[in-house]
Coordinates of N, CA and C in Angstrom, one line a residue:
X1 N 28.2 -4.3 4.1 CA 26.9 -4.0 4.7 C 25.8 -4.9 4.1
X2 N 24.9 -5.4 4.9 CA 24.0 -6.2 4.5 C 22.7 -5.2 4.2
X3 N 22.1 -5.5 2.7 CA 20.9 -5.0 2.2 C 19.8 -5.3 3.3
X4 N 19.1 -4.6 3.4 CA 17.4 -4.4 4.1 C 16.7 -5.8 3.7
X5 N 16.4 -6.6 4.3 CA 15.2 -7.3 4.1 C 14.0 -7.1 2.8
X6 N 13.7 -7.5 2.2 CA 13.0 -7.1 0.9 C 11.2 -7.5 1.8
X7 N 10.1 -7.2 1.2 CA 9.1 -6.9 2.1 C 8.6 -8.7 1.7
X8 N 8.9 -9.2 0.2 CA 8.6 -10.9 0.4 C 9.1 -11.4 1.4
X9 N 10.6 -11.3 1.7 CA 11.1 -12.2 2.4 C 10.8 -11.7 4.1
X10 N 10.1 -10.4 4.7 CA 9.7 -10.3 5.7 C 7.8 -11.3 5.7
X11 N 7.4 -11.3 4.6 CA 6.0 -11.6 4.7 C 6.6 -13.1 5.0
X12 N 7.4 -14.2 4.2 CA 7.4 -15.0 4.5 C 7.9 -15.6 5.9
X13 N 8.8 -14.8 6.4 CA 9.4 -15.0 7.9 C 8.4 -15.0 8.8
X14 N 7.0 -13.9 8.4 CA 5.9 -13.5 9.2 C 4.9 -14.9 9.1
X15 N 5.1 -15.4 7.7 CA 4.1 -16.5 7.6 C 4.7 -17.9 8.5
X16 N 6.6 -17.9 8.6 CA 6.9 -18.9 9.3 C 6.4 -18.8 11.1
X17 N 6.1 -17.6 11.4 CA 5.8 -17.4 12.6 C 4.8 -17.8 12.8
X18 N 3.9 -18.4 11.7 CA 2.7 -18.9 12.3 C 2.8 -20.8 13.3
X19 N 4.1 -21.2 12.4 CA 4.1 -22.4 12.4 C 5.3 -23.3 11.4
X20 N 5.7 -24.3 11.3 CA 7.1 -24.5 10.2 C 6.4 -25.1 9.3
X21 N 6.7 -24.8 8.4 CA 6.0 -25.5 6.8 C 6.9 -25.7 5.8
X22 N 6.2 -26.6 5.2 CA 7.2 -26.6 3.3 C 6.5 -25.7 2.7
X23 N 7.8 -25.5 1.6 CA 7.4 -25.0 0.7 C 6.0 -24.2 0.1
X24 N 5.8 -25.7 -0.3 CA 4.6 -26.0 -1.1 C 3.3 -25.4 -0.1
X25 N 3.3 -25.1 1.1 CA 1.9 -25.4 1.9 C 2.4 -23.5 2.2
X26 N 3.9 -23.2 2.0 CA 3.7 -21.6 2.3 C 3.1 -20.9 1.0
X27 N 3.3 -22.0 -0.1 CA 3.1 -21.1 -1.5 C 1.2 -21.1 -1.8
X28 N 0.7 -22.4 -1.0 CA -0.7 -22.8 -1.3 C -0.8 -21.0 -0.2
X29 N -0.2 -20.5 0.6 CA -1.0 -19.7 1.4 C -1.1 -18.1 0.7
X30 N 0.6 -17.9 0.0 CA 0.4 -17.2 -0.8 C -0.2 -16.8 -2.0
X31 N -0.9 -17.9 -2.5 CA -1.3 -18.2 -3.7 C -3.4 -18.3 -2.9
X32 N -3.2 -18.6 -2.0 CA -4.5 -18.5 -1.4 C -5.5 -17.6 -1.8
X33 N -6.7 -17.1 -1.2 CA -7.5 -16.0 -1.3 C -7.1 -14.9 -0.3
X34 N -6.5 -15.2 0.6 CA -6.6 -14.0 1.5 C -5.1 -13.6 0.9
X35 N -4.1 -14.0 1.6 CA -3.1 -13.2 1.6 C -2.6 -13.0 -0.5
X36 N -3.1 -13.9 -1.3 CA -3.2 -13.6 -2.6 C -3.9 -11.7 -3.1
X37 N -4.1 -11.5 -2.3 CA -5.2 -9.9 -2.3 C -3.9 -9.2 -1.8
X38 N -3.4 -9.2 -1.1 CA -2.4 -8.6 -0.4 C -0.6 -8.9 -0.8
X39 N -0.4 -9.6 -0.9 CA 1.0 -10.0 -1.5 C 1.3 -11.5 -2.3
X40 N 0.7 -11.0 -3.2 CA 0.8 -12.8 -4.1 C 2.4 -12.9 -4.7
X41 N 2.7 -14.1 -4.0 CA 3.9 -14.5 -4.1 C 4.3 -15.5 -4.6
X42 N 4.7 -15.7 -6.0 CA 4.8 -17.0 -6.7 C 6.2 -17.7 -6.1
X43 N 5.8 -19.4 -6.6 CA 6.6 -20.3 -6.2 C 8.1 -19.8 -6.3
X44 N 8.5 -19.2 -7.5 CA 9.7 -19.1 -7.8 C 10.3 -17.9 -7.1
X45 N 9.5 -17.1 -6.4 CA 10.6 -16.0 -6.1 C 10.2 -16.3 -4.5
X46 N 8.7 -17.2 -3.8 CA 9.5 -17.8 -2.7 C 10.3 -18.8 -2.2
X47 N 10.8 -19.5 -3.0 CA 12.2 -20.0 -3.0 C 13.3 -19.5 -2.9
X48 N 12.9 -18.6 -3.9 CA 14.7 -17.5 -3.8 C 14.7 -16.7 -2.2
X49 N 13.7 -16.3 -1.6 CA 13.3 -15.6 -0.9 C 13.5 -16.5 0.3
X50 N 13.3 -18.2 0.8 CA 13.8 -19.0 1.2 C 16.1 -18.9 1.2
X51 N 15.9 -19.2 0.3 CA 17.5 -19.3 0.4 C 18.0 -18.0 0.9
X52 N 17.5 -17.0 0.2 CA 18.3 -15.6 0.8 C 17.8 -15.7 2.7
X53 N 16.7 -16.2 2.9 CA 16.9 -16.2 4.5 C 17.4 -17.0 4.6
X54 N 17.8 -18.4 4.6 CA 18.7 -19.4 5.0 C 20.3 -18.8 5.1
X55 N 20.6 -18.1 4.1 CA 21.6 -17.2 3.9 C 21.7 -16.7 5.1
X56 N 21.4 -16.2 5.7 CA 21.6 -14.7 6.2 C 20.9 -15.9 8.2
X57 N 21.1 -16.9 7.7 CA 20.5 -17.3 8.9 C 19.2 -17.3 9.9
X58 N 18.5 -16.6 8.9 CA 16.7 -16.0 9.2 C 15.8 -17.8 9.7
X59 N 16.3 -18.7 8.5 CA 15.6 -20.0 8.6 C 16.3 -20.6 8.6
X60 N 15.9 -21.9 9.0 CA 16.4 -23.5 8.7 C 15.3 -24.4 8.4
X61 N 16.0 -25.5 8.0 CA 15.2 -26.5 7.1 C 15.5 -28.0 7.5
X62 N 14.8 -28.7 8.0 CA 15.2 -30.5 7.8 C 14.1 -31.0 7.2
X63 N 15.1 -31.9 6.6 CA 14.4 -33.0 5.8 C 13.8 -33.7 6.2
X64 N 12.4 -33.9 5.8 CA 11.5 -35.3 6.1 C 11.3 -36.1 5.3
X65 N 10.5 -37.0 4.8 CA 10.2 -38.1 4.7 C 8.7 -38.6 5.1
X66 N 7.9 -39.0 4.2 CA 6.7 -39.6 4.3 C 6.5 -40.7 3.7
X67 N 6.9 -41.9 4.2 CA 6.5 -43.0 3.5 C 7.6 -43.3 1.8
X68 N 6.7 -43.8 1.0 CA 7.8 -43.4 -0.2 C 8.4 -42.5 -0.8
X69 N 7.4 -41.4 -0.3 CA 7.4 -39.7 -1.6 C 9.0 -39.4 -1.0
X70 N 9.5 -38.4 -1.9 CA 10.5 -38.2 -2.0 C 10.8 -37.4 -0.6
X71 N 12.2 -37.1 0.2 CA 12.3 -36.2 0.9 C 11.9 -34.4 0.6
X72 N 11.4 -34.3 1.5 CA 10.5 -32.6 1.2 C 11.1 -31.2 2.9
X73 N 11.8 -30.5 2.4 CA 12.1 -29.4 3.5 C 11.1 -28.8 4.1
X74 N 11.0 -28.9 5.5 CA 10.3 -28.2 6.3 C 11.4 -27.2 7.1
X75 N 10.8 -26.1 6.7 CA 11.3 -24.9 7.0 C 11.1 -24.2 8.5
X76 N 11.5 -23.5 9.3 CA 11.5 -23.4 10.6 C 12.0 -21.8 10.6
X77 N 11.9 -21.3 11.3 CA 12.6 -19.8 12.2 C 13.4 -20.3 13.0
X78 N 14.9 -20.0 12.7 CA 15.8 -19.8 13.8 C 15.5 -18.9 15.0
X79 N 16.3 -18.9 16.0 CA 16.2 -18.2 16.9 C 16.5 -16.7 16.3
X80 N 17.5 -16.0 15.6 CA 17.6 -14.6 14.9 C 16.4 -14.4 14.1
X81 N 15.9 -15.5 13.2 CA 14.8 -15.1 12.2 C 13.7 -15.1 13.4
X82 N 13.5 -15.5 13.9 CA 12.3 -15.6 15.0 C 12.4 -14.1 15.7
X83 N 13.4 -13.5 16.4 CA 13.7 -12.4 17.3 C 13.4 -11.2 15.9
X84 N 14.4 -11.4 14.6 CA 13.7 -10.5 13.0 C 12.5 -10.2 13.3
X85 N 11.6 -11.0 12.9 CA 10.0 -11.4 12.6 C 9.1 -10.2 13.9
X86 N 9.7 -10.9 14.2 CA 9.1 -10.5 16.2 C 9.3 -9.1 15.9
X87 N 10.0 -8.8 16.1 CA 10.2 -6.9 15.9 C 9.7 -6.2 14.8
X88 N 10.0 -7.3 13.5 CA 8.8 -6.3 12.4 C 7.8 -6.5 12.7
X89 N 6.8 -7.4 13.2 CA 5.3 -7.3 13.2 C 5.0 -6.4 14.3
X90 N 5.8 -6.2 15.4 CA 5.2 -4.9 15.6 C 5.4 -3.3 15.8
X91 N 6.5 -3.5 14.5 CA 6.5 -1.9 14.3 C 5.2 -1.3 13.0
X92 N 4.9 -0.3 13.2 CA 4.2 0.9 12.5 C 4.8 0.9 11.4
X93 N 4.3 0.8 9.8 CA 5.0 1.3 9.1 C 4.9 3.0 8.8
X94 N 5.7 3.2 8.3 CA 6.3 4.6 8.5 C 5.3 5.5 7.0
X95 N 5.3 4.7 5.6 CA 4.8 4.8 4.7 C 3.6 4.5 4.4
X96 N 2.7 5.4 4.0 CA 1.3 5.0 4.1 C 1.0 4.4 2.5
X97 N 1.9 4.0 2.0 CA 2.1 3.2 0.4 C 2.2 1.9 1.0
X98 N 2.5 1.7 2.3 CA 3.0 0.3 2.9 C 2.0 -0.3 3.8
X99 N 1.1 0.8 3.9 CA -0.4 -0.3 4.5 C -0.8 -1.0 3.9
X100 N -0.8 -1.0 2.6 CA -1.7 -2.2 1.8 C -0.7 -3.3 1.7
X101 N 0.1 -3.5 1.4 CA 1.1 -5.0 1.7 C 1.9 -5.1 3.2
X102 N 2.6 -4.5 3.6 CA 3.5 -4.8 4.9 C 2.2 -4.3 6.2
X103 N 1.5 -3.8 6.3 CA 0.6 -3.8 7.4 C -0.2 -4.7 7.5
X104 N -0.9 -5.0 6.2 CA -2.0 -6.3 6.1 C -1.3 -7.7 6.7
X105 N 0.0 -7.8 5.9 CA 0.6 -9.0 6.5 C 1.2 -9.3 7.6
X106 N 1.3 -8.1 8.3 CA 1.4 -8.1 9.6 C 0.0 -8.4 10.6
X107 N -0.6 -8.3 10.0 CA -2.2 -7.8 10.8 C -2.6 -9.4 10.4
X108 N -2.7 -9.8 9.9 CA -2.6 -11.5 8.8 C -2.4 -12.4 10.2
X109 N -0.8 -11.7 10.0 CA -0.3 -13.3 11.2 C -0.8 -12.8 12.9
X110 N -0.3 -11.4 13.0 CA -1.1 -11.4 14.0 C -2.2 -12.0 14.6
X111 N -3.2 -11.5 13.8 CA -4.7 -12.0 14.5 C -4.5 -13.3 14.6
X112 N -3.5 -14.7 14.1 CA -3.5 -15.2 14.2 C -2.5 -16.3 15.2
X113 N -1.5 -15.4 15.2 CA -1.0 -15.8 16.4 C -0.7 -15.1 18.0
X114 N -1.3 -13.6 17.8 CA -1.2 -12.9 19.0 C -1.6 -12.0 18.5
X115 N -3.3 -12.0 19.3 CA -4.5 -10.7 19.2 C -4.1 -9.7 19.6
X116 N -3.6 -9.6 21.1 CA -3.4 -8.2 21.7 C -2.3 -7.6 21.0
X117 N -1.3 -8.3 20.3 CA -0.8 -7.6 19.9 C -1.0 -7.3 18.5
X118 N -2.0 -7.6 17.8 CA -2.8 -7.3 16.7 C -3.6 -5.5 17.1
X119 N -4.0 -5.5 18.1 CA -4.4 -4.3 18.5 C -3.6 -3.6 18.8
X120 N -2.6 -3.8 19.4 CA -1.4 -2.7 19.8 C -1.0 -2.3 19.1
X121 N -0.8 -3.2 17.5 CA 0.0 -2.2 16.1 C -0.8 -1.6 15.8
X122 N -2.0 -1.7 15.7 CA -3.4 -1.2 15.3 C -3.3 0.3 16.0
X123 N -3.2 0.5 16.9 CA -3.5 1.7 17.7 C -2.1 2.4 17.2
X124 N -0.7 1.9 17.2 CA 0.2 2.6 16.9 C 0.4 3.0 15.7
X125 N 0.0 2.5 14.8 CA -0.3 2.8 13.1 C -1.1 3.8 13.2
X126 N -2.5 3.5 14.1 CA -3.0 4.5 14.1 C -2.4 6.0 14.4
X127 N -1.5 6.3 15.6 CA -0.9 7.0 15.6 C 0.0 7.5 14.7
X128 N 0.8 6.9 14.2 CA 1.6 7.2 13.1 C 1.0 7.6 11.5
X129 N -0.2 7.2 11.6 CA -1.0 7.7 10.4 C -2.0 9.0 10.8
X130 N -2.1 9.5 12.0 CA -2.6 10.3 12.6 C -1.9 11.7 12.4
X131 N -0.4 11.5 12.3 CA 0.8 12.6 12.3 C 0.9 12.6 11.0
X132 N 0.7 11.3 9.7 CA 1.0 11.8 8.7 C 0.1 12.8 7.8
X133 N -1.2 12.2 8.3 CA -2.4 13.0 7.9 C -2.4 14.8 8.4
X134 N -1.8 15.2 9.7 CA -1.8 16.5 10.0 C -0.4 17.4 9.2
X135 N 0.7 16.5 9.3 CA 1.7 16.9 7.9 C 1.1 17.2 6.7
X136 N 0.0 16.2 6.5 CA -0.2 16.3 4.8 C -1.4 17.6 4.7
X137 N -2.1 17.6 5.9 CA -3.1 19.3 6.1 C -2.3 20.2 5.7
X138 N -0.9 20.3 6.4 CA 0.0 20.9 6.2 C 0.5 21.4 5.3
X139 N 0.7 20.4 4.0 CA 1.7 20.7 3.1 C -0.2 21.1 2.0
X140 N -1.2 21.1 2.3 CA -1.8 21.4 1.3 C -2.6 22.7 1.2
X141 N -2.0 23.1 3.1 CA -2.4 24.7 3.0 C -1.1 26.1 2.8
X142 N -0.1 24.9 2.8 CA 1.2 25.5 2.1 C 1.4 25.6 0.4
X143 N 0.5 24.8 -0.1 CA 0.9 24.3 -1.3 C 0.7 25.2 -2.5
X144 N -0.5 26.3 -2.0 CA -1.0 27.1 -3.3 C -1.8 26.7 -4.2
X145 N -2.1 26.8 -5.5 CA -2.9 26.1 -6.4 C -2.3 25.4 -6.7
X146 N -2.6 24.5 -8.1 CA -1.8 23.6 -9.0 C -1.5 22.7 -8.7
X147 N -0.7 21.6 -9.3 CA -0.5 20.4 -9.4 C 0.4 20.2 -7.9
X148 N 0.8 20.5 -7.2 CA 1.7 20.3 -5.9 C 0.4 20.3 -5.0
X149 N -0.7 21.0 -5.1 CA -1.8 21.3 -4.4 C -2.9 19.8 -4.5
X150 N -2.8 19.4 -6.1 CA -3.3 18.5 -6.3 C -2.6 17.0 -5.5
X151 N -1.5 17.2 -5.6 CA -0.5 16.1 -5.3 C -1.1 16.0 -3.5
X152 N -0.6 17.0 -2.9 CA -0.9 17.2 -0.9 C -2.4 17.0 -1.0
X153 N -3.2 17.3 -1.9 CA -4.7 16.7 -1.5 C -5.0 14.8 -1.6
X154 N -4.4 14.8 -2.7 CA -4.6 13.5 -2.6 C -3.8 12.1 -1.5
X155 N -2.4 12.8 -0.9 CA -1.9 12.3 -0.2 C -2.8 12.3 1.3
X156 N -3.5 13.8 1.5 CA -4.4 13.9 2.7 C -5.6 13.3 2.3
X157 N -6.1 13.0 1.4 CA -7.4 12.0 1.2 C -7.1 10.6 1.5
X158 N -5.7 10.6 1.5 CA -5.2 8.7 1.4 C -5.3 8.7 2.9
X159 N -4.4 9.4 3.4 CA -4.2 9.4 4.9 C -5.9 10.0 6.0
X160 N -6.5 10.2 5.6 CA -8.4 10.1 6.1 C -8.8 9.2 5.9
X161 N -8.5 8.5 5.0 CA -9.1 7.1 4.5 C -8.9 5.9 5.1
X162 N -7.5 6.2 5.4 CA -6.9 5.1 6.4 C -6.7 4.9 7.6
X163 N -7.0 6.4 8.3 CA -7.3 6.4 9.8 C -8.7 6.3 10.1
X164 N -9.6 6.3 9.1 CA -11.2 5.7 9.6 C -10.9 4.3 9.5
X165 N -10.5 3.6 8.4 CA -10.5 2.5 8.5 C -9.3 1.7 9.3
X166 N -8.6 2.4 9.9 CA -7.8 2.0 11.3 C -9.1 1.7 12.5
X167 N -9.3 2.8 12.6 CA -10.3 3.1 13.5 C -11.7 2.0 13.9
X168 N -11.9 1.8 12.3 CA -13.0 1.0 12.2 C -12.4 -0.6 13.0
X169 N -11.0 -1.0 11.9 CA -10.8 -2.0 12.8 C -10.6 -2.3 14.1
X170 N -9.7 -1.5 14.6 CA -9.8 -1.2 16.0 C -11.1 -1.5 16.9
X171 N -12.6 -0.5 16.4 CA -13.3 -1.0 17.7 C -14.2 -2.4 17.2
X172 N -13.8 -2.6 16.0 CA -13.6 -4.4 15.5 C -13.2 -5.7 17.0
X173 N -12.2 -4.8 16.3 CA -11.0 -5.7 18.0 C -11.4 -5.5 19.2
X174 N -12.0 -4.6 19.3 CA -12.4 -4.6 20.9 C -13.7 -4.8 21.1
X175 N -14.4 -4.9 20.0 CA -15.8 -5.3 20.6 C -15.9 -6.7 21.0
X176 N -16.9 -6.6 21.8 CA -16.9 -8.2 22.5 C -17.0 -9.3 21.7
X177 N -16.6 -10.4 21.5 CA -17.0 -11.5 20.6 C -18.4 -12.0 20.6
X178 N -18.7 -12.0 19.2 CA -20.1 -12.3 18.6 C -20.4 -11.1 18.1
X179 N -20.0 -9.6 18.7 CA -20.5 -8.7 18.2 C -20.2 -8.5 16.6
X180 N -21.5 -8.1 15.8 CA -21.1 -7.5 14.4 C -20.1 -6.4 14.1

């Protein structure tokens, strides 16, 4: 049985969907300001993170050539790692521990390679964090006093927190351009 995808080596598959790059120019993006806030990924474990998708047939790589510099791998999405990619960016994650890295970087490549569908996860997340939040009302008028009570409050504080700021981005996305 083949292990789950690990969430680097989905971010990096998500970052080849923008476009095919080396190395070096995926690490300048992980190492960046934006997606550095969100999943900072050093050189060494996206390499490894490279070969285990080459492995598994997620990427491919040819060699180029510039002039004298040495030959340098430009990495690509196969057709399976492309159809992968495609299906996680727009599923919901399930775990509201997983909005801050696997949502963001979903939301990352999106807006940048397909808006509407930047909004479509947006609204289904929303939904899915909509149900987690009424579960977690749930479990905190079940809960009684004490530390279990403590525990369901602060999981329903996480999940309000993150359906306004769904929300917010959402009519972000739909407001007309130029709007603030």
């Amino acid at each position: 049985m083949t292990r789950e995808l690990l969430a680097g080596e989905h971010a990096v598959l998500a970052l080849l969907r923008t476009r095919p790059m080396y190395g070096y120019e995926m690490a300048r993006y992980f190492e960046g300001e934006d997606l550095r806030e969100v999943c900072p990924i050093e050189q060494g474990s996206l390499y490894t993170y490279l070969r285990n998708l080459e492995g598994r047939a997620l990427v491919m790589w040819r060699e180029e050539r510039e002039g004298l510099r040495p030959p340098r791998k430009r990495f690509a999405l196969t057709h399976e790692g492309a159809a992968v990619v495609e299906a996680w960016l727009r599923e919901p994650v399930e775990r509201l521990r997983e909005v801050r890295f696997e949502l963001l970087v979903k939301l990352y490549v999106l807006h940048a390679v397909d808006p509407e569908a930047e909004a479509a996860l947006v609204r289904d997340q929303l939904r899915v964090c909509e149900a987690y939040r009424e579960r977690a009302r749930e479990r905190v008028t079940q809960a009684g006093d004490g530390f279990l009570r403590l525990v369901a409050q602060s999981k329903l504080s996480a999940a309000d927190a993150t359906v306004e700021w769904l929300r917010d981005h959402l009519a972000t996305l739909s407001a007309p351009a130029g709007t603030p």
